[in-house]
Coordinates of C-alpha atoms in Angstrom, one line a residue:
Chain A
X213 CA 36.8 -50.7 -153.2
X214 CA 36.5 -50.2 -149.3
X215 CA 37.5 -46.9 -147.5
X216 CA 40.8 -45.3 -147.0
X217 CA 40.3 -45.7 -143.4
X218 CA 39.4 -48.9 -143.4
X219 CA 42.6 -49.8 -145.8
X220 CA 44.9 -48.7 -143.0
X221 CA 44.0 -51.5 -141.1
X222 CA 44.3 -54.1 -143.5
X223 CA 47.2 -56.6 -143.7
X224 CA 50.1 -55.0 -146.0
X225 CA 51.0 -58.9 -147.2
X226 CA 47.4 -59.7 -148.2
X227 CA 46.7 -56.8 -150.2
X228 CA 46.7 -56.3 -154.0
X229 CA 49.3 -54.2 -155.8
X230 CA 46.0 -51.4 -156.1
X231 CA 44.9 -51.5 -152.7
X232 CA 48.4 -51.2 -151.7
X233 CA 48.9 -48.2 -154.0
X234 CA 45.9 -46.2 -153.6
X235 CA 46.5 -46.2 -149.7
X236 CA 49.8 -45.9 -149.5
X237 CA 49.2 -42.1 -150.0
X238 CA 47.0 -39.9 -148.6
X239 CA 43.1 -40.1 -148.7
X240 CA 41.7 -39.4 -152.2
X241 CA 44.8 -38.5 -153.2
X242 CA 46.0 -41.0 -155.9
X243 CA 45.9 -41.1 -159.5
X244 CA 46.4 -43.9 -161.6
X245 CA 49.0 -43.8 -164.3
X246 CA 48.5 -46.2 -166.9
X247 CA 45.1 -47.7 -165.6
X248 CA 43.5 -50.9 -166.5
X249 CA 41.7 -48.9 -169.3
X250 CA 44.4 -47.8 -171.2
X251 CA 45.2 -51.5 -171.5
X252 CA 48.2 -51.4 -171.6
X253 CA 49.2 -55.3 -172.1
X254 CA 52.4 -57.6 -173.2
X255 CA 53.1 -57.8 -176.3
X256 CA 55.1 -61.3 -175.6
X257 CA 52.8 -63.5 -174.0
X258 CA 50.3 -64.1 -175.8
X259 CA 52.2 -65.7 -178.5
X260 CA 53.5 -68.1 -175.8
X261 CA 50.0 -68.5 -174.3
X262 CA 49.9 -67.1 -171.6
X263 CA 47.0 -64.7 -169.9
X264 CA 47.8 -61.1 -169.6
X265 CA 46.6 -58.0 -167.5
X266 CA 45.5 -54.9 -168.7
X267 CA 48.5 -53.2 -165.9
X268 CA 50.9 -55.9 -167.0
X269 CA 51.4 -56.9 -162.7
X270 CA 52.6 -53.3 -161.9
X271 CA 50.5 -50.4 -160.4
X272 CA 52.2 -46.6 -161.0
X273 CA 50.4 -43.3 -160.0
X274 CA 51.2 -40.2 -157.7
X275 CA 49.6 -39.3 -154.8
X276 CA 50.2 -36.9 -152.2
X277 CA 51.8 -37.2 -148.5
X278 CA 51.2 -33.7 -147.3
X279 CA 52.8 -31.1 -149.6
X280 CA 55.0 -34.2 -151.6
X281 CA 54.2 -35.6 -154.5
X282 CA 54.9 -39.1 -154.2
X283 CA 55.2 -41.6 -157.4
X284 CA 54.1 -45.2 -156.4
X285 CA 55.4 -47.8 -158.3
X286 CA 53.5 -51.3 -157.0
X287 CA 54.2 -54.9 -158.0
X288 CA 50.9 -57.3 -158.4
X289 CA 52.8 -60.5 -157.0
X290 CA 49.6 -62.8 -158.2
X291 CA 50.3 -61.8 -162.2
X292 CA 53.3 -64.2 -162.9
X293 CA 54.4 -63.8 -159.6
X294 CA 55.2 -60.2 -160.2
X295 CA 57.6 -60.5 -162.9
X296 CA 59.0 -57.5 -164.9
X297 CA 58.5 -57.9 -168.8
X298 CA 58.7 -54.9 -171.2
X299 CA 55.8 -53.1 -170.3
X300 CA 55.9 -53.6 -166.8
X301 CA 59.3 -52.5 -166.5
X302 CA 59.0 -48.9 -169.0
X303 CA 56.0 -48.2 -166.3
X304 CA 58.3 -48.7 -163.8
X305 CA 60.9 -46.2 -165.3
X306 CA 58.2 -44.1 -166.8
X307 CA 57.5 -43.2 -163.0
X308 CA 60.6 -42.7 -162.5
X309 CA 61.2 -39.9 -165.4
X310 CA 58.0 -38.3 -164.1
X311 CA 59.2 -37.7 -161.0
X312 CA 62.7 -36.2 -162.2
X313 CA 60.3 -33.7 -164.2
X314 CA 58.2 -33.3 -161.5
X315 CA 61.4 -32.1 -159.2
X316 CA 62.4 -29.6 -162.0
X317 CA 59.5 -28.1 -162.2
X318 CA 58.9 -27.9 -158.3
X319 CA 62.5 -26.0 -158.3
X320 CA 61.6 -23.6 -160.8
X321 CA 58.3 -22.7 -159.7
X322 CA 59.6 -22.7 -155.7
X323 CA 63.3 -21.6 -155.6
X324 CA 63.1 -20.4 -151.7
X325 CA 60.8 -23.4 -150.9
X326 CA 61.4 -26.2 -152.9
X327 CA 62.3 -28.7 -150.0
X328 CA 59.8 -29.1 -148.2
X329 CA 57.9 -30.1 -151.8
X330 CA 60.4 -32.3 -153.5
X331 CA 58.9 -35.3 -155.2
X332 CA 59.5 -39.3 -153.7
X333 CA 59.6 -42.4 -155.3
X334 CA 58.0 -44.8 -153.6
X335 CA 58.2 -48.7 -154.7
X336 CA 56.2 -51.6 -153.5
X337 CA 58.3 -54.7 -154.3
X338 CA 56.3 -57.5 -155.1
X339 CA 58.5 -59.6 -157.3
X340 CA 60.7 -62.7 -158.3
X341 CA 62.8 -60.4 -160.7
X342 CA 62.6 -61.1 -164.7
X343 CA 59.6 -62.2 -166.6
X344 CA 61.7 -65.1 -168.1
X345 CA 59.0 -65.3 -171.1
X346 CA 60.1 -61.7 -172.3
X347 CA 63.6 -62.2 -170.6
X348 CA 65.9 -59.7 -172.5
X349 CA 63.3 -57.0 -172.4
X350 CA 63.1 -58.1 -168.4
X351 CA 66.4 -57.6 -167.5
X352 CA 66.8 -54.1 -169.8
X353 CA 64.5 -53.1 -167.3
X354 CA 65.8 -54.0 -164.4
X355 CA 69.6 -52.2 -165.6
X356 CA 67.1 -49.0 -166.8
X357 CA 65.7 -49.1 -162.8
X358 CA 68.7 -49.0 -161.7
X359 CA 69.8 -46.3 -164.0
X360 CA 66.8 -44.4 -162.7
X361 CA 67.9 -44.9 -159.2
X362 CA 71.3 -43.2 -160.2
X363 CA 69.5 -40.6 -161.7
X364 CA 67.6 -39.8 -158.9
X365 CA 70.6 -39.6 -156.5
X366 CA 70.7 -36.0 -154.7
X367 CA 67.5 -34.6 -155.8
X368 CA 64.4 -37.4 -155.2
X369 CA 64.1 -39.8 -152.2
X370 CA 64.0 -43.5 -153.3
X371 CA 62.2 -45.6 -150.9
X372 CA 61.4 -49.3 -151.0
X373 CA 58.6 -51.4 -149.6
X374 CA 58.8 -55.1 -148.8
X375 CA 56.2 -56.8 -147.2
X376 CA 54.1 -58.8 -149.8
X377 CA 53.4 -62.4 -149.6
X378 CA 56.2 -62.8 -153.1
X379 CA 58.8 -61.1 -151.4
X380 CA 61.8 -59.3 -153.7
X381 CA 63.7 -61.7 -155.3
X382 CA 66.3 -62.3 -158.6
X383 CA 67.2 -59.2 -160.1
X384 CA 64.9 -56.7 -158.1
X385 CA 66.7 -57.9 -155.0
X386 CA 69.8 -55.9 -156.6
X387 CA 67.1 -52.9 -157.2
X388 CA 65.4 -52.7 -153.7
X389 CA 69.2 -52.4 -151.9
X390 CA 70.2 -49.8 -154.3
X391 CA 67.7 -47.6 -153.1
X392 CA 68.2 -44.6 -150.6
X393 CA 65.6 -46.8 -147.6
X394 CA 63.9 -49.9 -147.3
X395 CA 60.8 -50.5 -145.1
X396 CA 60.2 -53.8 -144.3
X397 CA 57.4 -55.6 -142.0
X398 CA 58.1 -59.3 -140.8
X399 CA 56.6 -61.0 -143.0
X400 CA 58.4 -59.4 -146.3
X401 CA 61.7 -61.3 -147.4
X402 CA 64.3 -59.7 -149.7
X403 CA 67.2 -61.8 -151.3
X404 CA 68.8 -62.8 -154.7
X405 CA 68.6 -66.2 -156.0
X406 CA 65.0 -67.6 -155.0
X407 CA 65.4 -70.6 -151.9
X408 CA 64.0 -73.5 -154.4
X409 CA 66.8 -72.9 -157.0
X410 CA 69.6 -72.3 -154.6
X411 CA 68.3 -76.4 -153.1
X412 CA 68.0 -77.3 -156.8
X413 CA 71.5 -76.1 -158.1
X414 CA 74.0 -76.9 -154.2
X415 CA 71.5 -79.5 -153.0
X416 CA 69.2 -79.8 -149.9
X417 CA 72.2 -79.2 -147.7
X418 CA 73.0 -76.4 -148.6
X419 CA 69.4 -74.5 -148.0
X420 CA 66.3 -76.6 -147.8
X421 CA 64.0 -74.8 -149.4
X422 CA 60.7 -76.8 -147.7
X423 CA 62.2 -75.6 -144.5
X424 CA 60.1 -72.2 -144.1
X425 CA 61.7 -71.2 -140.8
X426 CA 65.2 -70.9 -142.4
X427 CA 64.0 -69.4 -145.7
X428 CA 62.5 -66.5 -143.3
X429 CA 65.6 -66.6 -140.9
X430 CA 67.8 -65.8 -143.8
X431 CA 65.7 -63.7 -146.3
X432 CA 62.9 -62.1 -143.5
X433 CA 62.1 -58.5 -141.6
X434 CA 63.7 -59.6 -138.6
X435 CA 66.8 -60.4 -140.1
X436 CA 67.5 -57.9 -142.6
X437 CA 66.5 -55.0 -139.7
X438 CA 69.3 -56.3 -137.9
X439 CA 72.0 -56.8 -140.7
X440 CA 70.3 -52.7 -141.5
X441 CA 69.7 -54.1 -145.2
X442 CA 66.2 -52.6 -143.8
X443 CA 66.0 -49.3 -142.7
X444 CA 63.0 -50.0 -140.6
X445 CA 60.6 -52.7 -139.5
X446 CA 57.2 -52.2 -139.6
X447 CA 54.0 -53.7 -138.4
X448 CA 52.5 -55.6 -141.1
X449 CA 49.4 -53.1 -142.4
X450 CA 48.9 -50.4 -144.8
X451 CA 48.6 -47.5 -142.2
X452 CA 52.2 -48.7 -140.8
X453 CA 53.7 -48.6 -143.8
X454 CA 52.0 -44.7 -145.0
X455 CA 53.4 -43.9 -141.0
X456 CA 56.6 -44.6 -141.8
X457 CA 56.9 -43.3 -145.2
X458 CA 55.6 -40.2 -144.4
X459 CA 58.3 -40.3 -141.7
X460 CA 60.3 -40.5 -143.7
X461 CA 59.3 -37.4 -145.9
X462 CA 59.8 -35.5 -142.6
X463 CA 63.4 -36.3 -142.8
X464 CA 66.3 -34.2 -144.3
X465 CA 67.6 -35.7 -147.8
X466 CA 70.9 -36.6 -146.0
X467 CA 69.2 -38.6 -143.3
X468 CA 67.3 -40.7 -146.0
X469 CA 70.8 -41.4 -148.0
X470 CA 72.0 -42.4 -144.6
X471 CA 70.1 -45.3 -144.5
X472 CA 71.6 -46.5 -147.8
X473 CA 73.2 -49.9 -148.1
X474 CA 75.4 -49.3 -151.5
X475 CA 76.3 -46.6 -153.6
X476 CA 79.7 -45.1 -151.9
X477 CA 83.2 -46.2 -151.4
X478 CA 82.5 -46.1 -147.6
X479 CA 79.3 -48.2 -148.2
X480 CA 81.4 -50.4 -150.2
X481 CA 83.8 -50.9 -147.3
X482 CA 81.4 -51.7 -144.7
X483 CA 79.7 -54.3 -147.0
X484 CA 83.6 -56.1 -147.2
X485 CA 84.0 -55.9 -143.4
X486 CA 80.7 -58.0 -143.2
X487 CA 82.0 -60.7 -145.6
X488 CA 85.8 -60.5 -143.4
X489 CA 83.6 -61.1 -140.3
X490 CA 81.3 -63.8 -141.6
X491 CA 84.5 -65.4 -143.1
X492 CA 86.4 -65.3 -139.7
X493 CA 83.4 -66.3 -137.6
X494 CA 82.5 -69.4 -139.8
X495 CA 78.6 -68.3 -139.1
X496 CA 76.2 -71.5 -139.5
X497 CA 72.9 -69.7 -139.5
X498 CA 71.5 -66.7 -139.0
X499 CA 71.2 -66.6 -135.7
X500 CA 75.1 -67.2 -135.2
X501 CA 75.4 -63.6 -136.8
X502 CA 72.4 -62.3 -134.2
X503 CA 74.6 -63.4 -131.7
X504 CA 77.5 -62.2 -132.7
X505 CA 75.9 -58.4 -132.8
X506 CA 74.8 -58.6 -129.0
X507 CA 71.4 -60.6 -129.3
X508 CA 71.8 -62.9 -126.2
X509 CA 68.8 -64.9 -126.8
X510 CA 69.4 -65.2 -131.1
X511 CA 67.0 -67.9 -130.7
X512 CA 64.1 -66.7 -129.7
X513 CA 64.1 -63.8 -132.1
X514 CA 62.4 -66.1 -134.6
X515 CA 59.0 -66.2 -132.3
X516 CA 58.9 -62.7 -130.6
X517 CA 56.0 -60.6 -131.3
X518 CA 57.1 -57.2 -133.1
X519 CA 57.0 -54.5 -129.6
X520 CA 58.9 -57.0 -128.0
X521 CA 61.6 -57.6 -130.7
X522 CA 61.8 -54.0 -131.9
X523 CA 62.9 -53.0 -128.0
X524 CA 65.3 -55.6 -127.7
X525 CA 66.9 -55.9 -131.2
X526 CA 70.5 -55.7 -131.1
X527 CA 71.3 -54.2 -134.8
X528 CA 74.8 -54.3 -137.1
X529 CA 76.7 -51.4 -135.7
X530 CA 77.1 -48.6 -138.6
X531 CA 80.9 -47.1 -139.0
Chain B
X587 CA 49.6 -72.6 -178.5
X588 CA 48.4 -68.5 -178.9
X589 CA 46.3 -67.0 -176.6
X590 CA 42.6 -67.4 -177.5
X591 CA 40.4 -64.4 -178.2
X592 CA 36.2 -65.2 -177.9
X593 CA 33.8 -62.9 -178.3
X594 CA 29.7 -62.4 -177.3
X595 CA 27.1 -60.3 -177.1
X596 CA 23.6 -60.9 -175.1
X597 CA 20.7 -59.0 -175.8
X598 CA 19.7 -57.5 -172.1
X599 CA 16.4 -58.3 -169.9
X600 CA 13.2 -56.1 -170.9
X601 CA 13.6 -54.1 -167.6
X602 CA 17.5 -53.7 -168.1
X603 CA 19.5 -51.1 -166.0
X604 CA 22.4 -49.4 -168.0
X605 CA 26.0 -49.5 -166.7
X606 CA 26.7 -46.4 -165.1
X607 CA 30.0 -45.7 -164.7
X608 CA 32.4 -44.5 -167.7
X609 CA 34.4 -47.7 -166.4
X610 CA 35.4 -49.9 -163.6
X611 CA 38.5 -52.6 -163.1
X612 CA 38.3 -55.3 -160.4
X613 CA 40.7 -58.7 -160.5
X614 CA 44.1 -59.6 -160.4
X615 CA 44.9 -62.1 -163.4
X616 CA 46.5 -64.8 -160.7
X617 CA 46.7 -69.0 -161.1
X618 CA 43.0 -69.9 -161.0
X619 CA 41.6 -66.2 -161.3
X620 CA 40.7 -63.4 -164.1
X621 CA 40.2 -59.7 -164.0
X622 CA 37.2 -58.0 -165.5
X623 CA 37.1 -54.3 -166.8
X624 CA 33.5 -52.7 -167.5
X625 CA 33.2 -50.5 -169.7
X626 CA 29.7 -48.1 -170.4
X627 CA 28.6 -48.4 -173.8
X628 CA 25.7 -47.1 -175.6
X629 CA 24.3 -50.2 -177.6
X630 CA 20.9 -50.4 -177.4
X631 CA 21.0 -52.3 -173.7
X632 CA 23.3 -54.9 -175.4
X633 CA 26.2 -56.2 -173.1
X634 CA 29.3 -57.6 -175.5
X635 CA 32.1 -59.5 -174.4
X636 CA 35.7 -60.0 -175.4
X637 CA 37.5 -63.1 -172.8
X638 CA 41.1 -63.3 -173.6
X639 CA 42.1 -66.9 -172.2
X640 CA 44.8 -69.3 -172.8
X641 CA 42.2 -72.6 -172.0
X642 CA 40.6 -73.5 -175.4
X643 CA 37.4 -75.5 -175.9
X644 CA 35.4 -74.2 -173.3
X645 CA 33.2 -72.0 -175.6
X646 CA 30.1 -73.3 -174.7
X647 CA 30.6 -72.7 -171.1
X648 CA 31.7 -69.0 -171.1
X649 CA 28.5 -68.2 -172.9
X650 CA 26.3 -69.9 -170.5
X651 CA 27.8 -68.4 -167.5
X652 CA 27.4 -65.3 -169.4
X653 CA 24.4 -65.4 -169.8
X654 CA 23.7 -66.0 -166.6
X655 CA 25.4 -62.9 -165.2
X656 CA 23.3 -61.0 -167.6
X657 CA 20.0 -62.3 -166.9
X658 CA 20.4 -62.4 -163.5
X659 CA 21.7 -58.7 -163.1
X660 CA 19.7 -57.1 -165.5
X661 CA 22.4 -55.5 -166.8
X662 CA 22.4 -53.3 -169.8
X663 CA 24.5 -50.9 -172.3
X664 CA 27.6 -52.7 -170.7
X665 CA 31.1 -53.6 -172.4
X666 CA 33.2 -56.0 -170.7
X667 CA 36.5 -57.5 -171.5
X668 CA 38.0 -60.1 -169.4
X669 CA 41.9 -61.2 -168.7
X670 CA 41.4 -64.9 -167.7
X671 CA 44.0 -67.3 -166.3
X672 CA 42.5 -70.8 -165.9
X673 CA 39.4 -69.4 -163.6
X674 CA 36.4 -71.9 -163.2
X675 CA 32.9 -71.3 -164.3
X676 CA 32.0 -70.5 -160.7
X677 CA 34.9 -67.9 -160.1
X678 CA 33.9 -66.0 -163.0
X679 CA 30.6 -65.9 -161.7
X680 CA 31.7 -65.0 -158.7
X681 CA 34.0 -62.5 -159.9
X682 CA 31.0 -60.8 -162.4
X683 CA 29.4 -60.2 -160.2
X684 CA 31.8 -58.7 -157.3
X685 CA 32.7 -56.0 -159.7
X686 CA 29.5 -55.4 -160.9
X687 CA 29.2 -54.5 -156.7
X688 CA 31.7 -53.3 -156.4
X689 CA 31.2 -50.6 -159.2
X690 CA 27.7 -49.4 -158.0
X691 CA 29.4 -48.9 -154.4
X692 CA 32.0 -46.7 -155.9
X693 CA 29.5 -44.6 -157.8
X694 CA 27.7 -44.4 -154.2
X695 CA 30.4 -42.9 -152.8

């Protein structure tokens, strides 16, 4: 395994679920929950015939940014392109427990200090949504994320990570907006049904999935920043990401719950004025809806480099 | 079709060197590639190995890249079980040996 340091540099989308993990916190700080050796594999597949992994394609741990603990939940995009089965999915909620105990604990042990020490859930998305071998047990997990999620509302930060090569798609595109703040870099895309079975179900009309420009003009960094689906764009390395979340540690719990894209009536509203405005504005393409927020040159957004696009973004307006 | 459990054990080279490490993982199971984990076990310099794979009838050629891996690390005392996912002879050669790399660096350090 190379050097923290070195990990910093490297690219966020090229990296393993681990590597992701293990840097994402601070140096020498993380522990593996559930590790390779525990294996720890489905009981589904290979019945069906299919190869397992001893993590079942998800990474969870804690680590440490500064005083926080912070429980890192990371999706391994190569194993079945990051599907959640059974066991992938009670790791994924496992963490989340943890980290409710954790917060308890914190507050008992610190009753004058405990903010400055609360816990944060960290996910890296990596992920095409259910593990359609071991579907029912899939999407169980997904509704038990979200559950967690809930759970975790007013006490624990959520924050969610997309820039891996898989994106977050299918059911964990529903999980990553329900969380309290996305981080994104360029290169990540976020979105529901998958661009290859949108073209095979409405036709090639409708979305051309072989058309990669569209797929990221519709599902990317840049656009999602802009629409505030992302909290914040990143440069695409492990260090940028770690920056940001440990950013966003520094931040009141209110300010992180301000960056939230669902989960109040308010919130709720906001999403229906988008839908009135698209509606109204008969929007052909992304960049029609660039425009329409103030970005004079919506066409160019596609190619500029990330200083120049982060200074000159023109994002949705917030109520 | 089930998943396909083999399993093999390889007496070590004279001049063996034991595995060091309690254990060490390295692999992603992806289209094409396998994951490895090493385990240290005390079995009289004997390395055994358990591949979990869903390709059948290539027996004969997991145990002669196996082989190979042994003989040409010298490696001893050494329990290995490997995730594999369609990987070709040469990638799980490859892929031996990286973690067997990998695993001394991390001792190193």
């Amino acid at each position: 395994m190379r050097k923290w340091e070195e990990m910093q540099e490297r690219s966020f989308y090229e990296s393993t679920a681990r590597e992701r993990a293990i840097n994402l916190v601070d140096k020498g700080t993380f522990t593996e929950l559930l590790a390779p050796i525990d294996k720890m594999t489905s009981p589904h597949l290979p019945i069906l015939g299919e190869a397992v992994s001893f993590d079942d394609g998800v990474v969870t741990g804690v680590g440490k940014i500064g005083k926080r603990p912070v429980f890192v939940i990371s999706q391994e995009g190569r194993f079945i392109g990051g599907a959640v089965g059974e066991v992938h999915g009670a790791k994924m909620v496992a963490t989340f427990r943890l980290a409710q105990q954790s917060y308890e604990k914190i507050k008992e042990k610190y009753p004058n200090d405990y903010e400055s020490r609360i816990p944060a859930v960290v996910i890296s998305f990596e992920t095409g949504g259910v593990r359609l071998h071991e579907a029912n047990a899939g999407l169980l997990a997904h509704a038990e994320v979200m559950e967690q999620i809930q759970h975790c509302r007013g006490k624990i930060p959520v924050i969610g990570l997309v820039g891996s090569k898989v994106g977050c798609f299918g059911g964990m595109g529903f999980v990553v907006v329900a969380t309290d703040m996305v981080i994104m870099s360029d290169r990540g895309r976020i979105g529901l049904t998958g661009p290859e079975v949108i073209e095979e179900a409405m036709g090639k009309k409708e979305f051309d999935a072989s058309d990669k420009s569209l797929i990221y003009r519709i599902t990317g960094g840049k656009h999602k920043y802009i629409m505030r689906d992302a909290a914040y764009l990143v440069k695409d390395t492990i260090g940028d990401f770690h920056k940001q979340v440990a950013e966003a540690l520094k931040m009141s719990y209110d300010e992180v719950q301000s960056h939230r894209c669902i989960g109040s009536l308010k919130l709720v509203e906001e999403q229906l004025e988008l839908v009135k405005i698209a509606a109204e504005n008969n929007f052909k393409d992304a960049t029609d809806v660039w425009a329409y927020f103030g970005n004079k040159k919506s066409d160019q957004i596609q190619d500029q480099f990330y200083d120049e696009f982060i200074r000159e973004a023109k994002r949705r307006p917030r109520r | 079709m089930a998943l396909q459990e083999l399993n093999f054990s390889f007496k070590p080279e004279k001049n063996f060197t034991s595995f060091a490490p309690e254990w060490f993982h390295s692999g992603v199971v992806g289209s094409g590639d396998m994951e490895v984990l090493m385990e240290h076990k005390k079995q009289d310099g004997k390395v055994t190995v358990k591949v979990v794979t869903p390709v059948t009838g290539f027996d004969q050629v997991w145990e002669k890249v196996l082989a190979k891996f042994v003989a040409e690390t010298k490696i001893g005392n050494l329990h290995m079980e490997i995730n594999d996912n369609n990987a070709t002879p040469f990638i799980v050669h490859m892929r031996l040996k990286q973690a067997l790399f990998e695993a001394k660096g991390d001792v190193e350090s």
